[in-house]
Amino acid sequence: QVQLVESGGGLVQAGGSLRLSCAASGSIFSINAMGWYRQAPGKQRELVAAITSDGGTNYADSVKGRFTISRDNAKNTVYLQMNSLKPEDTAVYSCKMVVRTVWWGNRGDYWGQGTQVTVSS
């Protein structure tokens, strides 16, 4: 089994910053892509940022220049640094990792439990 535990959410004023972390533990052989998604009330879940195993990144247009995704492979952890936060960034943020649990096995998607980010105006 693989568990993803997120931390770092909370309440912040517009213009402020937060850093989210997501650490994976359990039976892990390798982790490919890691990503952060968010879902605001009444809206569909959307990809915020993703990072490949070799460090390639992509971002939603709405967060480019404000958010930075990074990973620490030794710690099986992905981070999301969020700067210049806006009220429209308010959502539940969830991490996802594509994990291979054994070398001969298939990769599977694993999700964190989600953390609330609220940006006040």
mmCIF file of N, CA and C in Angstrom:
data_model
loop_
_atom_site.group_PDB
_atom_site.id
_atom_site.type_symbol
_atom_site.label_atom_id
_atom_site.label_comp_id
_atom_site.label_asym_id
_atom_site.label_seq_id
_atom_site.Cartn_x
_atom_site.Cartn_y
_atom_site.Cartn_z
ATOM 1 N N GLN A 1 0.827 -1.192 0.000
ATOM 2 C CA GLN A 1 0.000 0.000 0.000
ATOM 3 C C GLN A 1 0.863 1.243 0.000
ATOM 4 N N VAL A 2 0.321 2.282 -0.560
ATOM 5 C CA VAL A 2 0.998 3.575 -0.620
ATOM 6 C C VAL A 2 0.086 4.617 -0.004
ATOM 7 N N GLN A 3 0.654 5.442 0.861
ATOM 8 C CA GLN A 3 -0.102 6.528 1.483
ATOM 9 C C GLN A 3 0.532 7.855 1.127
ATOM 10 N N LEU A 4 -0.317 8.838 0.825
ATOM 11 C CA LEU A 4 0.137 10.192 0.557
ATOM 12 C C LEU A 4 -0.449 11.096 1.632
ATOM 13 N N VAL A 5 0.412 11.841 2.279
ATOM 14 C CA VAL A 5 -0.024 12.742 3.342
ATOM 15 C C VAL A 5 0.363 14.164 2.984
ATOM 16 N N GLU A 6 -0.650 15.033 2.948
ATOM 17 C CA GLU A 6 -0.435 16.435 2.590
ATOM 18 C C GLU A 6 -0.387 17.303 3.840
ATOM 19 N N SER A 7 0.272 18.439 3.688
ATOM 20 C CA SER A 7 0.293 19.430 4.751
ATOM 21 C C SER A 7 0.541 20.802 4.153
ATOM 22 N N GLY A 8 0.242 21.834 4.931
ATOM 23 C CA GLY A 8 0.576 23.187 4.521
ATOM 24 C C GLY A 8 -0.582 24.062 4.113
ATOM 25 N N GLY A 9 -1.781 23.523 4.057
ATOM 26 C CA GLY A 9 -2.919 24.351 3.698
ATOM 27 C C GLY A 9 -3.290 25.296 4.833
ATOM 28 N N GLY A 10 -4.242 26.185 4.559
ATOM 29 C CA GLY A 10 -4.691 27.100 5.592
ATOM 30 C C GLY A 10 -5.352 28.327 5.022
ATOM 31 N N LEU A 11 -5.479 29.334 5.875
ATOM 32 C CA LEU A 11 -6.115 30.600 5.513
ATOM 33 C C LEU A 11 -5.043 31.670 5.352
ATOM 34 N N VAL A 12 -5.104 32.393 4.248
ATOM 35 C CA VAL A 12 -4.115 33.437 3.987
ATOM 36 C C VAL A 12 -4.814 34.606 3.297
ATOM 37 N N GLN A 13 -4.281 35.787 3.488
ATOM 38 C CA GLN A 13 -4.832 36.953 2.810
ATOM 39 C C GLN A 13 -4.342 37.015 1.370
ATOM 40 N N ALA A 14 -5.116 37.672 0.544
ATOM 41 C CA ALA A 14 -4.728 37.858 -0.846
ATOM 42 C C ALA A 14 -3.344 38.503 -0.911
ATOM 43 N N GLY A 15 -2.522 37.983 -1.808
ATOM 44 C CA GLY A 15 -1.157 38.457 -1.936
ATOM 45 C C GLY A 15 -0.161 37.665 -1.120
ATOM 46 N N GLY A 16 -0.668 36.818 -0.249
ATOM 47 C CA GLY A 16 0.198 36.045 0.611
ATOM 48 C C GLY A 16 0.707 34.775 -0.058
ATOM 49 N N SER A 17 1.402 33.964 0.740
ATOM 50 C CA SER A 17 2.029 32.744 0.223
ATOM 51 C C SER A 17 1.726 31.562 1.133
ATOM 52 N N LEU A 18 1.715 30.394 0.520
ATOM 53 C CA LEU A 18 1.619 29.136 1.242
ATOM 54 C C LEU A 18 2.489 28.109 0.524
ATOM 55 N N ARG A 19 2.949 27.137 1.280
ATOM 56 C CA ARG A 19 3.712 26.035 0.686
ATOM 57 C C ARG A 19 3.056 24.720 1.084
ATOM 58 N N LEU A 20 2.632 23.980 0.095
ATOM 59 C CA LEU A 20 2.036 22.671 0.327
ATOM 60 C C LEU A 20 3.100 21.585 0.167
ATOM 61 N N SER A 21 2.961 20.545 0.978
ATOM 62 C CA SER A 21 3.846 19.383 0.877
ATOM 63 C C SER A 21 3.004 18.121 0.779
ATOM 64 N N CYS A 22 3.527 17.143 0.105
ATOM 65 C CA CYS A 22 2.850 15.850 -0.007
ATOM 66 C C CYS A 22 3.927 14.772 0.015
ATOM 67 N N ALA A 23 3.900 13.946 1.053
ATOM 68 C CA ALA A 23 4.900 12.900 1.228
ATOM 69 C C ALA A 23 4.272 11.521 1.048
ATOM 70 N N ALA A 24 4.944 10.700 0.282
ATOM 71 C CA ALA A 24 4.472 9.338 0.042
ATOM 72 C C ALA A 24 5.253 8.353 0.898
ATOM 73 N N SER A 25 4.550 7.338 1.381
ATOM 74 C CA SER A 25 5.193 6.286 2.160
ATOM 75 C C SER A 25 4.531 4.951 1.831
ATOM 76 N N GLY A 26 5.217 3.883 2.232
ATOM 77 C CA GLY A 26 4.664 2.558 1.977
ATOM 78 C C GLY A 26 5.534 1.788 1.013
ATOM 79 N N SER A 27 4.887 0.912 0.267
ATOM 80 C CA SER A 27 5.593 0.051 -0.676
ATOM 81 C C SER A 27 5.827 0.795 -1.988
ATOM 82 N N ILE A 28 7.012 1.387 -2.127
ATOM 83 C CA ILE A 28 7.327 2.223 -3.288
ATOM 84 C C ILE A 28 8.595 1.739 -3.955
ATOM 85 N N PHE A 29 8.512 1.380 -5.235
ATOM 86 C CA PHE A 29 9.714 1.076 -6.000
ATOM 87 C C PHE A 29 10.198 2.328 -6.722
ATOM 88 N N SER A 30 9.284 3.012 -7.376
ATOM 89 C CA SER A 30 9.637 4.255 -8.060
ATOM 90 C C SER A 30 8.399 5.130 -8.195
ATOM 91 N N ILE A 31 8.638 6.414 -8.324
ATOM 92 C CA ILE A 31 7.551 7.373 -8.534
ATOM 93 C C ILE A 31 7.811 8.127 -9.824
ATOM 94 N N ASN A 32 6.877 8.116 -10.714
ATOM 95 C CA ASN A 32 7.014 8.837 -11.965
ATOM 96 C C ASN A 32 6.507 10.266 -11.776
ATOM 97 N N ALA A 33 5.425 10.606 -12.415
ATOM 98 C CA ALA A 33 4.925 11.982 -12.317
ATOM 99 C C ALA A 33 4.299 12.245 -10.956
ATOM 100 N N MET A 34 4.407 13.486 -10.547
ATOM 101 C CA MET A 34 3.741 13.981 -9.343
ATOM 102 C C MET A 34 2.974 15.233 -9.748
ATOM 103 N N GLY A 35 1.846 15.448 -9.100
ATOM 104 C CA GLY A 35 1.071 16.623 -9.474
ATOM 105 C C GLY A 35 0.182 17.120 -8.362
ATOM 106 N N TRP A 36 -0.263 18.351 -8.539
ATOM 107 C CA TRP A 36 -1.220 18.973 -7.630
ATOM 108 C C TRP A 36 -2.473 19.330 -8.422
ATOM 109 N N TYR A 37 -3.598 19.010 -7.843
ATOM 110 C CA TYR A 37 -4.899 19.327 -8.417
ATOM 111 C C TYR A 37 -5.678 20.150 -7.391
ATOM 112 N N ARG A 38 -6.703 20.847 -7.864
ATOM 113 C CA ARG A 38 -7.561 21.571 -6.937
ATOM 114 C C ARG A 38 -8.999 21.513 -7.399
ATOM 115 N N GLN A 39 -9.883 21.611 -6.434
ATOM 116 C CA GLN A 39 -11.305 21.628 -6.734
ATOM 117 C C GLN A 39 -11.984 22.662 -5.849
ATOM 118 N N ALA A 40 -12.564 23.651 -6.498
ATOM 119 C CA ALA A 40 -13.315 24.680 -5.790
ATOM 120 C C ALA A 40 -14.789 24.266 -5.735
ATOM 121 N N PRO A 41 -15.539 24.795 -4.790
ATOM 122 C CA PRO A 41 -16.958 24.434 -4.682
ATOM 123 C C PRO A 41 -17.710 24.696 -5.974
ATOM 124 N N GLY A 42 -18.434 23.693 -6.428
ATOM 125 C CA GLY A 42 -19.227 23.838 -7.634
ATOM 126 C C GLY A 42 -18.447 23.753 -8.933
ATOM 127 N N LYS A 43 -17.162 23.465 -8.843
ATOM 128 C CA LYS A 43 -16.334 23.390 -10.051
ATOM 129 C C LYS A 43 -15.694 22.011 -10.164
ATOM 130 N N GLN A 44 -15.250 21.702 -11.376
ATOM 131 C CA GLN A 44 -14.563 20.439 -11.593
ATOM 132 C C GLN A 44 -13.129 20.518 -11.088
ATOM 133 N N ARG A 45 -12.591 19.356 -10.751
ATOM 134 C CA ARG A 45 -11.198 19.319 -10.349
ATOM 135 C C ARG A 45 -10.326 19.667 -11.549
ATOM 136 N N GLU A 46 -9.280 20.446 -11.290
ATOM 137 C CA GLU A 46 -8.386 20.846 -12.366
ATOM 138 C C GLU A 46 -6.931 20.619 -11.961
ATOM 139 N N LEU A 47 -6.105 20.371 -12.966
ATOM 140 C CA LEU A 47 -4.673 20.237 -12.743
ATOM 141 C C LEU A 47 -4.084 21.616 -12.500
ATOM 142 N N VAL A 48 -3.328 21.733 -11.421
ATOM 143 C CA VAL A 48 -2.650 22.987 -11.109
ATOM 144 C C VAL A 48 -1.221 22.958 -11.637
ATOM 145 N N ALA A 49 -0.499 21.902 -11.313
ATOM 146 C CA ALA A 49 0.895 21.787 -11.730
ATOM 147 C C ALA A 49 1.307 20.328 -11.663
ATOM 148 N N ALA A 50 2.259 19.969 -12.519
ATOM 149 C CA ALA A 50 2.773 18.607 -12.535
ATOM 150 C C ALA A 50 4.267 18.631 -12.795
ATOM 151 N N ILE A 51 4.941 17.578 -12.318
ATOM 152 C CA ILE A 51 6.386 17.476 -12.505
ATOM 153 C C ILE A 51 6.724 16.028 -12.812
ATOM 154 N N THR A 52 7.554 15.834 -13.829
ATOM 155 C CA THR A 52 7.939 14.485 -14.228
ATOM 156 C C THR A 52 9.127 14.006 -13.387
ATOM 157 N N SER A 53 9.499 12.765 -13.599
ATOM 158 C CA SER A 53 10.600 12.190 -12.823
ATOM 159 C C SER A 53 11.932 12.858 -13.138
ATOM 160 N N ASP A 54 12.065 13.444 -14.325
ATOM 161 C CA ASP A 54 13.316 14.129 -14.666
ATOM 162 C C ASP A 54 13.214 15.639 -14.487
ATOM 163 N N GLY A 55 12.146 16.098 -13.826
ATOM 164 C CA GLY A 55 12.051 17.500 -13.452
ATOM 165 C C GLY A 55 11.286 18.403 -14.401
ATOM 166 N N GLY A 56 10.761 17.866 -15.461
ATOM 167 C CA GLY A 56 9.956 18.674 -16.350
ATOM 168 C C GLY A 56 8.658 19.088 -15.691
ATOM 169 N N THR A 57 8.241 20.333 -15.919
ATOM 170 C CA THR A 57 7.055 20.859 -15.247
ATOM 171 C C THR A 57 6.054 21.429 -16.240
ATOM 172 N N ASN A 58 4.800 21.450 -15.819
ATOM 173 C CA ASN A 58 3.794 22.202 -16.562
ATOM 174 C C ASN A 58 2.782 22.750 -15.565
ATOM 175 N N TYR A 59 2.181 23.869 -15.921
ATOM 176 C CA TYR A 59 1.309 24.607 -15.025
ATOM 177 C C TYR A 59 0.026 25.009 -15.729
ATOM 178 N N ALA A 60 -1.022 25.130 -14.949
ATOM 179 C CA ALA A 60 -2.237 25.736 -15.462
ATOM 180 C C ALA A 60 -1.943 27.205 -15.762
ATOM 181 N N ASP A 61 -2.560 27.738 -16.795
ATOM 182 C CA ASP A 61 -2.312 29.125 -17.170
ATOM 183 C C ASP A 61 -2.610 30.076 -16.019
ATOM 184 N N SER A 62 -3.592 29.746 -15.212
ATOM 185 C CA SER A 62 -4.020 30.643 -14.145
ATOM 186 C C SER A 62 -2.998 30.782 -13.021
ATOM 187 N N VAL A 63 -2.026 29.888 -12.951
ATOM 188 C CA VAL A 63 -1.047 29.941 -11.862
ATOM 189 C C VAL A 63 0.377 30.174 -12.346
ATOM 190 N N LYS A 64 0.582 30.224 -13.637
ATOM 191 C CA LYS A 64 1.926 30.435 -14.176
ATOM 192 C C LYS A 64 2.514 31.740 -13.652
ATOM 193 N N GLY A 65 3.768 31.653 -13.213
ATOM 194 C CA GLY A 65 4.437 32.828 -12.681
ATOM 195 C C GLY A 65 4.184 33.064 -11.207
ATOM 196 N N ARG A 66 3.214 32.358 -10.628
ATOM 197 C CA ARG A 66 2.901 32.526 -9.202
ATOM 198 C C ARG A 66 3.187 31.259 -8.396
ATOM 199 N N PHE A 67 2.961 30.097 -8.984
ATOM 200 C CA PHE A 67 3.151 28.825 -8.297
ATOM 201 C C PHE A 67 4.385 28.117 -8.849
ATOM 202 N N THR A 68 5.055 27.364 -7.974
ATOM 203 C CA THR A 68 6.206 26.574 -8.382
ATOM 204 C C THR A 68 6.099 25.181 -7.786
ATOM 205 N N ILE A 69 6.176 24.181 -8.638
ATOM 206 C CA ILE A 69 6.157 22.798 -8.180
ATOM 207 C C ILE A 69 7.588 22.274 -8.156
ATOM 208 N N SER A 70 7.899 21.466 -7.139
ATOM 209 C CA SER A 70 9.221 20.859 -7.041
ATOM 210 C C SER A 70 9.080 19.508 -6.351
ATOM 211 N N ARG A 71 10.141 18.720 -6.433
ATOM 212 C CA ARG A 71 10.093 17.402 -5.808
ATOM 213 C C ARG A 71 11.435 17.051 -5.200
ATOM 214 N N ASP A 72 11.363 16.238 -4.155
ATOM 215 C CA ASP A 72 12.554 15.693 -3.508
ATOM 216 C C ASP A 72 12.431 14.180 -3.613
ATOM 217 N N ASN A 73 13.143 13.604 -4.549
ATOM 218 C CA ASN A 73 13.005 12.168 -4.797
ATOM 219 C C ASN A 73 13.486 11.331 -3.622
ATOM 220 N N ALA A 74 14.480 11.809 -2.899
ATOM 221 C CA ALA A 74 14.991 11.058 -1.753
ATOM 222 C C ALA A 74 13.947 10.951 -0.647
ATOM 223 N N LYS A 75 13.055 11.935 -0.601
ATOM 224 C CA LYS A 75 12.019 11.956 0.436
ATOM 225 C C LYS A 75 10.644 11.566 -0.104
ATOM 226 N N ASN A 76 10.574 11.216 -1.394
ATOM 227 C CA ASN A 76 9.278 10.890 -2.012
ATOM 228 C C ASN A 76 8.253 11.984 -1.747
ATOM 229 N N THR A 77 8.666 13.204 -1.933
ATOM 230 C CA THR A 77 7.838 14.346 -1.570
ATOM 231 C C THR A 77 7.740 15.331 -2.727
ATOM 232 N N VAL A 78 6.552 15.894 -2.875
ATOM 233 C CA VAL A 78 6.325 16.954 -3.856
ATOM 234 C C VAL A 78 5.842 18.190 -3.114
ATOM 235 N N TYR A 79 6.269 19.346 -3.604
ATOM 236 C CA TYR A 79 5.931 20.621 -2.979
ATOM 237 C C TYR A 79 5.214 21.514 -3.990
ATOM 238 N N LEU A 80 4.412 22.427 -3.451
ATOM 239 C CA LEU A 80 3.811 23.461 -4.284
ATOM 240 C C LEU A 80 3.961 24.781 -3.539
ATOM 241 N N GLN A 81 4.843 25.619 -4.041
ATOM 242 C CA GLN A 81 5.025 26.958 -3.474
ATOM 243 C C GLN A 81 4.042 27.885 -4.174
ATOM 244 N N MET A 82 3.164 28.504 -3.405
ATOM 245 C CA MET A 82 2.126 29.363 -3.965
ATOM 246 C C MET A 82 2.344 30.789 -3.479
ATOM 247 N N ASN A 83 2.636 31.668 -4.398
ATOM 248 C CA ASN A 83 2.855 33.078 -4.087
ATOM 249 C C ASN A 83 1.774 33.934 -4.746
ATOM 250 N N SER A 84 1.666 35.161 -4.288
ATOM 251 C CA SER A 84 0.691 36.111 -4.844
ATOM 252 C C SER A 84 -0.696 35.478 -4.939
ATOM 253 N N LEU A 85 -1.108 34.864 -3.866
ATOM 254 C CA LEU A 85 -2.381 34.145 -3.876
ATOM 255 C C LEU A 85 -3.560 35.084 -4.075
ATOM 256 N N LYS A 86 -4.565 34.562 -4.764
ATOM 257 C CA LYS A 86 -5.774 35.313 -5.063
ATOM 258 C C LYS A 86 -6.989 34.588 -4.484
ATOM 259 N N PRO A 87 -8.063 35.294 -4.225
ATOM 260 C CA PRO A 87 -9.268 34.627 -3.715
ATOM 261 C C PRO A 87 -9.722 33.479 -4.619
ATOM 262 N N GLU A 88 -9.526 33.607 -5.906
ATOM 263 C CA GLU A 88 -9.942 32.538 -6.829
ATOM 264 C C GLU A 88 -9.064 31.291 -6.743
ATOM 265 N N ASP A 89 -7.989 31.343 -5.961
ATOM 266 C CA ASP A 89 -7.176 30.149 -5.711
ATOM 267 C C ASP A 89 -7.772 29.289 -4.594
ATOM 268 N N THR A 90 -8.801 29.777 -3.944
ATOM 269 C CA THR A 90 -9.438 29.030 -2.862
ATOM 270 C C THR A 90 -10.004 27.714 -3.383
ATOM 271 N N ALA A 91 -9.596 26.622 -2.754
ATOM 272 C CA ALA A 91 -10.013 25.292 -3.196
ATOM 273 C C ALA A 91 -9.431 24.250 -2.253
ATOM 274 N N VAL A 92 -9.860 23.009 -2.455
ATOM 275 C CA VAL A 92 -9.195 21.875 -1.817
ATOM 276 C C VAL A 92 -8.110 21.402 -2.786
ATOM 277 N N TYR A 93 -6.884 21.366 -2.303
ATOM 278 C CA TYR A 93 -5.747 20.961 -3.113
ATOM 279 C C TYR A 93 -5.369 19.517 -2.766
ATOM 280 N N SER A 94 -5.202 18.715 -3.800
ATOM 281 C CA SER A 94 -4.863 17.313 -3.610
ATOM 282 C C SER A 94 -3.640 16.963 -4.453
ATOM 283 N N CYS A 95 -2.793 16.118 -3.897
ATOM 284 C CA CYS A 95 -1.639 15.663 -4.662
ATOM 285 C C CYS A 95 -1.926 14.290 -5.251
ATOM 286 N N LYS A 96 -1.258 14.027 -6.351
ATOM 287 C CA LYS A 96 -1.349 12.731 -6.998
ATOM 288 C C LYS A 96 0.032 12.289 -7.417
ATOM 289 N N MET A 97 0.327 11.014 -7.230
ATOM 290 C CA MET A 97 1.601 10.457 -7.678
ATOM 291 C C MET A 97 1.352 9.187 -8.480
ATOM 292 N N VAL A 98 2.152 8.991 -9.488
ATOM 293 C CA VAL A 98 2.102 7.772 -10.294
ATOM 294 C C VAL A 98 3.217 6.875 -9.771
ATOM 295 N N VAL A 99 2.829 5.780 -9.122
ATOM 296 C CA VAL A 99 3.769 4.972 -8.344
ATOM 297 C C VAL A 99 3.843 3.549 -8.889
ATOM 298 N N ARG A 100 5.075 3.061 -8.957
ATOM 299 C CA ARG A 100 5.283 1.633 -9.228
ATOM 300 C C ARG A 100 5.704 1.014 -7.896
ATOM 301 N N THR A 101 4.919 0.042 -7.419
ATOM 302 C CA THR A 101 5.194 -0.511 -6.096
ATOM 303 C C THR A 101 6.234 -1.630 -6.128
ATOM 304 N N VAL A 102 6.356 -2.325 -7.247
ATOM 305 C CA VAL A 102 7.379 -3.348 -7.429
ATOM 306 C C VAL A 102 7.914 -3.222 -8.850
ATOM 307 N N TRP A 103 9.139 -3.681 -9.100
ATOM 308 C CA TRP A 103 9.771 -3.383 -10.381
ATOM 309 C C TRP A 103 9.072 -4.050 -11.542
ATOM 310 N N TRP A 104 8.399 -5.183 -11.260
ATOM 311 C CA TRP A 104 7.739 -5.894 -12.337
ATOM 312 C C TRP A 104 6.267 -5.494 -12.472
ATOM 313 N N GLY A 105 5.804 -4.607 -11.618
ATOM 314 C CA GLY A 105 4.381 -4.284 -11.598
ATOM 315 C C GLY A 105 4.023 -3.087 -12.443
ATOM 316 N N ASN A 106 2.741 -2.858 -12.563
ATOM 317 C CA ASN A 106 2.249 -1.691 -13.275
ATOM 318 C C ASN A 106 2.276 -0.460 -12.372
ATOM 319 N N ARG A 107 2.240 0.693 -13.011
ATOM 320 C CA ARG A 107 2.131 1.932 -12.257
ATOM 321 C C ARG A 107 0.668 2.193 -11.918
ATOM 322 N N GLY A 108 0.464 2.836 -10.777
ATOM 323 C CA GLY A 108 -0.886 3.183 -10.371
ATOM 324 C C GLY A 108 -0.944 4.604 -9.845
ATOM 325 N N ASP A 109 -2.115 5.192 -9.893
ATOM 326 C CA ASP A 109 -2.321 6.545 -9.379
ATOM 327 C C ASP A 109 -2.713 6.502 -7.908
ATOM 328 N N TYR A 110 -2.060 7.313 -7.126
ATOM 329 C CA TYR A 110 -2.367 7.423 -5.708
ATOM 330 C C TYR A 110 -2.626 8.885 -5.369
ATOM 331 N N TRP A 111 -3.612 9.105 -4.486
ATOM 332 C CA TRP A 111 -4.049 10.454 -4.155
ATOM 333 C C TRP A 111 -3.900 10.735 -2.669
ATOM 334 N N GLY A 112 -3.625 12.001 -2.368
ATOM 335 C CA GLY A 112 -3.670 12.450 -0.997
ATOM 336 C C GLY A 112 -5.095 12.750 -0.581
ATOM 337 N N GLN A 113 -5.263 13.073 0.691
ATOM 338 C CA GLN A 113 -6.610 13.279 1.225
ATOM 339 C C GLN A 113 -7.165 14.666 0.931
ATOM 340 N N GLY A 114 -6.298 15.572 0.514
ATOM 341 C CA GLY A 114 -6.736 16.930 0.213
ATOM 342 C C GLY A 114 -6.500 17.868 1.384
ATOM 343 N N THR A 115 -6.150 19.098 1.064
ATOM 344 C CA THR A 115 -5.945 20.126 2.084
ATOM 345 C C THR A 115 -6.603 21.421 1.614
ATOM 346 N N GLN A 116 -7.278 22.081 2.532
ATOM 347 C CA GLN A 116 -8.023 23.285 2.177
ATOM 348 C C GLN A 116 -7.098 24.491 2.129
ATOM 349 N N VAL A 117 -7.213 25.239 1.064
ATOM 350 C CA VAL A 117 -6.536 26.531 0.936
ATOM 351 C C VAL A 117 -7.617 27.589 0.761
ATOM 352 N N THR A 118 -7.621 28.570 1.644
ATOM 353 C CA THR A 118 -8.601 29.647 1.581
ATOM 354 C C THR A 118 -7.871 30.975 1.520
ATOM 355 N N VAL A 119 -8.179 31.758 0.505
ATOM 356 C CA VAL A 119 -7.554 33.064 0.324
ATOM 357 C C VAL A 119 -8.614 34.132 0.506
ATOM 358 N N SER A 120 -8.427 34.964 1.501
ATOM 359 C CA SER A 120 -9.397 36.020 1.788
ATOM 360 C C SER A 120 -9.021 37.304 1.051
ATOM 361 N N SER A 121 -10.035 38.057 0.681
ATOM 362 C CA SER A 121 -9.784 39.302 -0.059
ATOM 363 C C SER A 121 -9.613 40.488 0.864
#
